[in-house]
mmCIF file of C-alpha atoms in Angstrom:
data_model
loop_
_atom_site.group_PDB
_atom_site.id
_atom_site.type_symbol
_atom_site.label_atom_id
_atom_site.label_comp_id
_atom_site.label_asym_id
_atom_site.label_seq_id
_atom_site.Cartn_x
_atom_site.Cartn_y
_atom_site.Cartn_z
ATOM 1 C CA MET N 1 80.724 183.689 66.226
ATOM 2 C CA PRO N 2 83.808 185.488 67.814
ATOM 3 C CA SER N 3 83.679 188.833 70.155
ATOM 4 C CA PRO N 4 82.862 192.032 67.875
ATOM 5 C CA PHE N 5 85.812 193.871 69.642
ATOM 6 C CA PRO N 6 89.516 193.503 69.390
ATOM 7 C CA GLY N 7 89.709 194.054 73.199
ATOM 8 C CA MET N 8 87.545 193.450 76.346
ATOM 9 C CA ASP N 9 83.921 192.965 75.317
ATOM 10 C CA PRO N 10 81.710 195.564 76.979
ATOM 11 C CA TYR N 11 79.047 193.158 77.199
ATOM 12 C CA LEU N 12 80.666 190.586 79.000
ATOM 13 C CA GLU N 13 80.342 193.008 81.699
ATOM 14 C CA HIS N 14 76.524 192.343 82.137
ATOM 15 C CA PRO N 15 75.878 191.643 85.778
ATOM 16 C CA ASP N 16 73.911 188.226 84.710
ATOM 17 C CA LEU N 17 76.857 187.297 82.296
ATOM 18 C CA TRP N 18 79.892 188.160 84.665
ATOM 19 C CA PRO N 19 79.819 185.177 87.465
ATOM 20 C CA ASP N 20 80.594 182.831 84.608
ATOM 21 C CA VAL N 21 83.382 185.026 82.587
ATOM 22 C CA HIS N 22 85.104 185.493 86.050
ATOM 23 C CA HIS N 23 84.940 181.511 86.729
ATOM 24 C CA GLY N 24 86.117 180.773 83.228
ATOM 25 C CA LEU N 25 88.811 183.207 82.771
ATOM 26 C CA ILE N 26 90.297 182.594 86.290
ATOM 27 C CA GLU N 27 90.359 178.754 85.015
ATOM 28 C CA ALA N 28 91.699 179.907 81.743
ATOM 29 C CA LEU N 29 94.878 181.434 83.558
ATOM 30 C CA ARG N 30 95.469 178.571 85.614
ATOM 31 C CA SER N 31 95.503 176.276 82.555
ATOM 32 C CA TYR N 32 97.691 178.578 80.867
ATOM 33 C CA LEU N 33 100.190 179.165 83.716
ATOM 34 C CA ALA N 34 100.410 175.870 85.540
ATOM 35 C CA PRO N 35 101.886 173.780 82.990
ATOM 36 C CA ALA N 36 104.480 177.112 82.650
ATOM 37 C CA LEU N 37 105.728 177.121 85.977
ATOM 38 C CA ARG N 38 106.560 173.010 86.722
ATOM 39 C CA PRO N 39 108.058 172.082 88.717
ATOM 40 C CA ARG N 40 109.016 175.300 90.790
ATOM 41 C CA TYR N 41 105.597 176.476 91.388
ATOM 42 C CA ARG N 42 102.080 175.234 91.942
ATOM 43 C CA VAL N 43 98.932 177.178 90.938
ATOM 44 C CA VAL N 44 95.891 177.148 93.406
ATOM 45 C CA VAL N 45 92.742 178.511 92.715
ATOM 46 C CA GLU N 46 91.495 179.358 95.884
ATOM 47 C CA LYS N 47 88.334 180.990 97.243
ATOM 48 C CA ARG N 48 86.678 183.412 99.458
ATOM 49 C CA THR N 49 83.286 183.494 101.022
ATOM 50 C CA TYR N 50 81.207 186.241 102.961
ATOM 51 C CA ARG N 51 77.872 187.630 103.100
ATOM 52 C CA VAL N 52 76.188 190.279 100.909
ATOM 53 C CA ASP N 53 72.923 192.441 102.797
ATOM 54 C CA PRO N 54 70.413 192.147 99.860
ATOM 55 C CA SER N 55 70.895 195.799 99.311
ATOM 56 C CA GLU N 56 74.227 195.126 97.747
ATOM 57 C CA MET N 57 72.785 192.398 95.162
ATOM 58 C CA VAL N 58 71.753 194.749 92.603
ATOM 59 C CA PHE N 59 74.807 194.668 90.215
ATOM 60 C CA ILE N 60 76.282 190.941 90.873
ATOM 61 C CA GLY N 61 73.774 188.977 89.272
ATOM 62 C CA ARG N 62 72.075 187.321 92.210
ATOM 63 C CA PRO N 63 68.277 187.117 92.589
ATOM 64 C CA GLY N 64 67.000 188.284 95.586
ATOM 65 C CA VAL N 65 66.059 191.561 95.933
ATOM 66 C CA GLY N 66 63.452 192.074 92.909
ATOM 67 C CA THR N 67 60.952 189.291 94.841
ATOM 68 C CA ILE N 68 61.535 191.473 98.182
ATOM 69 C CA ARG N 69 60.473 194.738 96.745
ATOM 70 C CA ALA N 70 57.209 192.505 94.918
ATOM 71 C CA VAL N 71 56.287 191.125 98.518
ATOM 72 C CA GLN N 72 56.763 194.734 100.310
ATOM 73 C CA GLU N 73 54.740 196.273 97.818
ATOM 74 C CA GLN N 74 52.078 193.599 98.126
ATOM 75 C CA ALA N 75 51.779 194.154 101.825
ATOM 76 C CA GLU N 76 51.784 197.772 101.524
ATOM 77 C CA ARG N 77 48.420 197.219 99.076
ATOM 78 C CA TYR N 78 46.146 194.920 101.751
ATOM 79 C CA ALA N 79 48.017 197.121 104.415
ATOM 80 C CA GLY N 80 44.659 196.608 107.119
ATOM 81 C CA VAL N 81 42.788 193.935 105.103
ATOM 82 C CA GLY N 82 41.833 190.461 107.037
ATOM 83 C CA ARG N 83 43.240 191.979 110.584
ATOM 84 C CA GLY N 84 44.527 189.340 113.157
ATOM 85 C CA ARG N 85 45.385 186.861 110.165
ATOM 86 C CA PRO N 86 49.628 186.792 109.146
ATOM 87 C CA LEU N 87 50.526 188.362 105.901
ATOM 88 C CA THR N 88 53.509 185.593 103.998
ATOM 89 C CA VAL N 89 55.996 187.951 103.455
ATOM 90 C CA GLU N 90 60.090 187.442 103.002
ATOM 91 C CA VAL N 91 62.549 188.590 105.358
ATOM 92 C CA PRO N 92 65.763 190.202 103.693
ATOM 93 C CA VAL N 93 68.309 187.108 104.127
ATOM 94 C CA PRO N 94 72.115 187.732 103.571
ATOM 95 C CA ASP N 95 73.149 186.473 100.272
ATOM 96 C CA ILE N 96 76.476 184.471 100.109
ATOM 97 C CA VAL N 97 79.030 185.273 97.858
ATOM 98 C CA GLU N 98 81.827 183.052 96.541
ATOM 99 C CA GLU N 99 84.779 184.786 94.396
ATOM 100 C CA GLY N 100 87.655 182.815 92.869
ATOM 101 C CA TYR N 101 91.424 183.950 93.063
ATOM 102 C CA LEU N 102 94.599 182.388 92.170
ATOM 103 C CA GLU N 103 97.721 181.748 94.222
ATOM 104 C CA VAL N 104 101.023 180.750 93.086
ATOM 105 C CA ARG N 105 102.733 178.913 95.654
ATOM 106 C CA ASP N 106 106.466 177.270 95.818
ATOM 107 C CA VAL N 107 106.378 173.709 95.787
ATOM 108 C CA ALA N 108 109.210 173.432 97.634
ATOM 109 C CA SER N 109 107.964 175.695 100.828
ATOM 110 C CA GLY N 110 104.602 176.217 100.327
ATOM 111 C CA GLU N 111 104.940 179.895 100.358
ATOM 112 C CA VAL N 112 102.609 182.271 98.626
ATOM 113 C CA VAL N 113 104.613 184.056 95.829
ATOM 114 C CA THR N 114 102.097 185.635 93.937
ATOM 115 C CA VAL N 115 98.507 186.612 94.014
ATOM 116 C CA LEU N 116 96.558 186.858 90.600
ATOM 117 C CA GLU N 117 92.858 189.003 91.716
ATOM 118 C CA LEU N 118 90.299 189.137 88.806
ATOM 119 C CA LEU N 119 87.617 191.974 90.411
ATOM 120 C CA SER N 120 84.106 191.305 90.228
ATOM 121 C CA PRO N 121 81.298 193.891 90.966
ATOM 122 C CA SER N 122 80.910 192.681 94.961
ATOM 123 C CA ASN N 123 84.948 193.925 95.227
ATOM 124 C CA LYS N 124 84.222 197.470 93.487
ATOM 125 C CA ARG N 125 80.881 198.674 94.757
ATOM 126 C CA PRO N 126 80.638 200.245 98.324
ATOM 127 C CA GLY N 127 79.995 197.646 100.698
ATOM 128 C CA GLU N 128 80.972 195.019 102.967
ATOM 129 C CA GLY N 129 82.734 193.022 99.594
ATOM 130 C CA ARG N 130 84.629 196.085 98.902
ATOM 131 C CA ARG N 131 85.844 196.546 102.621
ATOM 132 C CA LEU N 132 86.950 192.972 102.685
ATOM 133 C CA TYR N 133 88.993 193.173 99.360
ATOM 134 C CA GLU N 134 90.307 196.234 100.602
ATOM 135 C CA HIS N 135 92.040 194.897 103.692
ATOM 136 C CA LYS N 136 92.907 191.668 101.860
ATOM 137 C CA ARG N 137 94.651 193.853 99.324
ATOM 138 C CA LEU N 138 96.638 196.017 102.039
ATOM 139 C CA THR N 139 97.760 193.238 104.110
ATOM 140 C CA ILE N 140 98.962 191.462 100.613
ATOM 141 C CA LEU N 141 100.885 195.022 99.353
ATOM 142 C CA GLY N 142 102.440 195.054 103.392
ATOM 143 C CA SER N 143 103.999 191.596 102.504
ATOM 144 C CA LEU N 144 106.471 190.013 100.556
ATOM 145 C CA THR N 145 104.141 188.594 98.249
ATOM 146 C CA HIS N 146 103.018 190.096 94.533
ATOM 147 C CA LEU N 147 99.913 190.964 93.471
ATOM 148 C CA VAL N 148 98.246 191.377 89.978
ATOM 149 C CA GLU N 149 94.812 192.993 90.214
ATOM 150 C CA ILE N 150 92.374 192.755 87.098
ATOM 151 C CA ASP N 151 90.288 194.907 86.541
ATOM 152 C CA LEU N 152 87.912 194.721 83.217
ATOM 153 C CA LEU N 153 84.667 196.378 84.889
ATOM 154 C CA ARG N 154 83.447 200.297 84.334
ATOM 155 C CA ALA N 155 81.551 199.794 87.036
ATOM 156 C CA TYR N 156 82.356 201.566 90.387
ATOM 157 C CA GLU N 157 85.692 203.286 91.559
ATOM 158 C CA PRO N 158 88.651 201.591 90.806
ATOM 159 C CA MET N 159 90.851 200.595 93.083
ATOM 160 C CA LEU N 160 93.471 203.048 95.024
ATOM 161 C CA VAL N 161 96.577 203.979 93.692
ATOM 162 C CA TYR N 162 98.683 206.908 93.688
ATOM 163 C CA GLY N 163 100.096 209.220 90.629
ATOM 164 C CA ASP N 164 97.381 208.331 88.631
ATOM 165 C CA GLY N 165 95.347 210.915 87.174
ATOM 166 C CA ARG N 166 94.333 209.325 84.525
ATOM 167 C CA ARG N 167 90.407 207.962 83.935
ATOM 168 C CA SER N 168 90.565 204.843 81.770
ATOM 169 C CA HIS N 169 87.775 201.635 81.464
ATOM 170 C CA TYR N 170 90.030 198.906 82.590
ATOM 171 C CA ARG N 171 93.522 198.487 84.423
ATOM 172 C CA ILE N 172 96.097 196.198 85.484
ATOM 173 C CA LEU N 173 97.991 196.248 88.687
ATOM 174 C CA VAL N 174 101.536 194.656 88.177
ATOM 175 C CA SER N 175 103.042 195.229 91.945
ATOM 176 C CA ARG N 176 106.147 193.361 93.014
ATOM 177 C CA SER N 177 107.279 193.347 96.862
ATOM 178 C CA GLU N 178 110.349 194.452 95.605
ATOM 179 C CA ARG N 179 109.471 197.535 94.116
ATOM 180 C CA ARG N 180 107.240 198.897 96.624
ATOM 181 C CA PRO N 181 105.466 201.179 97.516
ATOM 182 C CA ARG N 182 105.954 201.944 92.936
ATOM 183 C CA ALA N 183 104.129 199.209 90.853
ATOM 184 C CA ASP N 184 103.515 198.929 87.165
ATOM 185 C CA LEU N 185 99.514 200.036 86.034
ATOM 186 C CA PHE N 186 98.701 199.478 82.871
ATOM 187 C CA THR N 187 95.449 201.443 81.559
ATOM 188 C CA PHE N 188 93.036 200.545 78.528
ATOM 189 C CA ASN N 189 89.784 201.519 77.024
ATOM 190 C CA VAL N 190 87.249 199.788 75.256
ATOM 191 C CA ARG N 191 88.779 200.517 72.126
ATOM 192 C CA ASP N 192 91.937 199.053 73.050
ATOM 193 C CA LEU N 193 93.884 195.917 72.702
ATOM 194 C CA ILE N 194 94.464 194.361 76.499
ATOM 195 C CA PRO N 195 97.869 194.994 77.511
ATOM 196 C CA THR N 196 100.096 192.147 77.766
ATOM 197 C CA PHE N 197 102.180 191.608 81.072
ATOM 198 C CA HIS N 198 104.558 189.528 83.282
ATOM 199 C CA LEU N 199 103.493 187.213 85.897
ATOM 200 C CA PRO N 200 106.199 188.545 88.653
ATOM 201 C CA LEU N 201 108.030 185.623 90.324
ATOM 202 C CA ARG N 202 110.997 184.681 92.755
ATOM 203 C CA LYS N 203 114.247 186.371 91.694
ATOM 204 C CA GLY N 204 115.990 185.130 88.998
ATOM 205 C CA ASP N 205 113.477 182.858 87.452
ATOM 206 C CA GLU N 206 111.783 183.061 84.143
ATOM 207 C CA GLU N 207 108.430 184.768 84.146
ATOM 208 C CA PRO N 208 105.760 183.897 81.641
ATOM 209 C CA LEU N 209 103.774 186.582 79.348
ATOM 210 C CA ILE N 210 100.492 186.460 80.121
ATOM 211 C CA ASP N 211 98.322 187.535 76.860
ATOM 212 C CA LEU N 212 94.841 187.974 78.647
ATOM 213 C CA GLY N 213 93.251 189.287 75.728
ATOM 214 C CA ARG N 214 94.272 185.746 73.823
ATOM 215 C CA LEU N 215 93.123 183.893 76.868
ATOM 216 C CA LEU N 216 89.437 186.367 76.888
ATOM 217 C CA HIS N 217 88.755 185.464 73.182
ATOM 218 C CA GLU N 218 89.481 182.067 73.128
ATOM 219 C CA LEU N 219 87.239 181.408 76.621
ATOM 220 C CA TYR N 220 84.381 183.889 74.270
ATOM 221 C CA ASP N 221 84.390 180.954 71.400
ATOM 222 C CA ARG N 222 84.771 178.129 73.861
ATOM 223 C CA ALA N 223 81.909 179.004 76.117
ATOM 224 C CA GLY N 224 79.718 180.433 73.360
ATOM 225 C CA TYR N 225 78.685 183.684 75.151
ATOM 226 C CA ASP N 226 77.262 185.145 71.355
ATOM 227 C CA LEU N 227 74.957 182.966 72.159
ATOM 228 C CA SER N 228 73.640 184.915 75.513
ATOM 229 C CA ILE N 229 74.180 188.004 73.968
ATOM 230 C CA ASP N 230 71.974 190.441 72.503
ATOM 231 C CA TYR N 231 74.187 193.106 70.850
ATOM 232 C CA GLU N 232 70.627 194.766 69.749
ATOM 233 C CA LEU N 233 71.079 196.030 72.878
ATOM 234 C CA GLU N 234 73.622 198.602 74.909
ATOM 235 C CA PRO N 235 75.748 196.992 77.177
ATOM 236 C CA VAL N 236 75.609 197.260 80.854
ATOM 237 C CA PRO N 237 76.585 199.947 82.200
ATOM 238 C CA PRO N 238 76.181 201.667 78.736
ATOM 239 C CA LEU N 239 78.793 203.120 76.779
ATOM 240 C CA GLU N 240 78.995 207.170 76.214
ATOM 241 C CA GLY N 241 79.560 209.051 72.899
ATOM 242 C CA GLU N 242 82.277 208.374 70.534
ATOM 243 C CA ASP N 243 82.907 204.879 72.333
ATOM 244 C CA ALA N 244 79.137 204.138 71.919
ATOM 245 C CA ALA N 245 79.224 205.157 68.011
ATOM 246 C CA TRP N 246 82.710 203.206 67.893
ATOM 247 C CA ALA N 247 81.231 200.059 69.390
ATOM 248 C CA ALA N 248 78.120 200.130 67.123
ATOM 249 C CA GLN N 249 80.321 200.401 63.837
ATOM 250 C CA GLN N 250 82.141 197.324 65.206
ATOM 251 C CA ILE N 251 79.143 195.087 65.736
ATOM 252 C CA ALA N 252 77.545 195.929 62.250
ATOM 253 C CA ALA N 253 81.195 195.061 60.788
ATOM 254 C CA SER N 254 81.002 191.653 62.242
ATOM 255 C CA ARG N 255 77.789 190.988 61.081
ATOM 256 C CA GLU N 256 78.815 192.133 57.805
ATOM 257 C CA ASP N 257 81.772 189.389 58.197
ATOM 258 C CA LYS N 258 79.293 186.680 58.703
#
């Protein structure tokens, strides 16, 4: 069954589902871009790995926090029982988070021409993940490398840009090195189609148009995300007001079309 939503499906933001969506969309972008950029450029999936404190794992779809809290409660309940005999407990162990992103590299020189980032909750949630990402982002923005930053998550504060007073659910930032500090910011909401944009490359080279909405909907169908989503429930995070009413209408209409 296709997604009920014409643009971004807010149910894909669920922390249990997003890691798979992130991985699938990164691979879909590479599969689309790699043939279009041959033979001048190649597209590489890079990964960054870092440790996250257990308290920062709430919204990134990783297990552990519930188990730790349950053991703590059990220890408190039986405090003072069987003194001299140890209780079996669990200690908070930092979790390993691995995130993929794309680099477009010049085949002849090996130089990174463009970095394409698809944000994850760990990039946006206050903590080590956000600090590390913001540091990397600032490094790219101070270099000759172009940056494309895709934010399909409503949770947490968006990444910093100046001169934008609008609030929106989702954003795509296209920062060309030769235009900095100016950049193009595409803002859109859950009711909107996802904007198309051109991938920045070296001056004079033909830049492919990225139809992110099409790629996302094709991924939805290919991965069978409708089998993992219960549209009877609210999305996470929930929609509000008119957006929630509109989403309910979209879901109801999709059921009638079955």
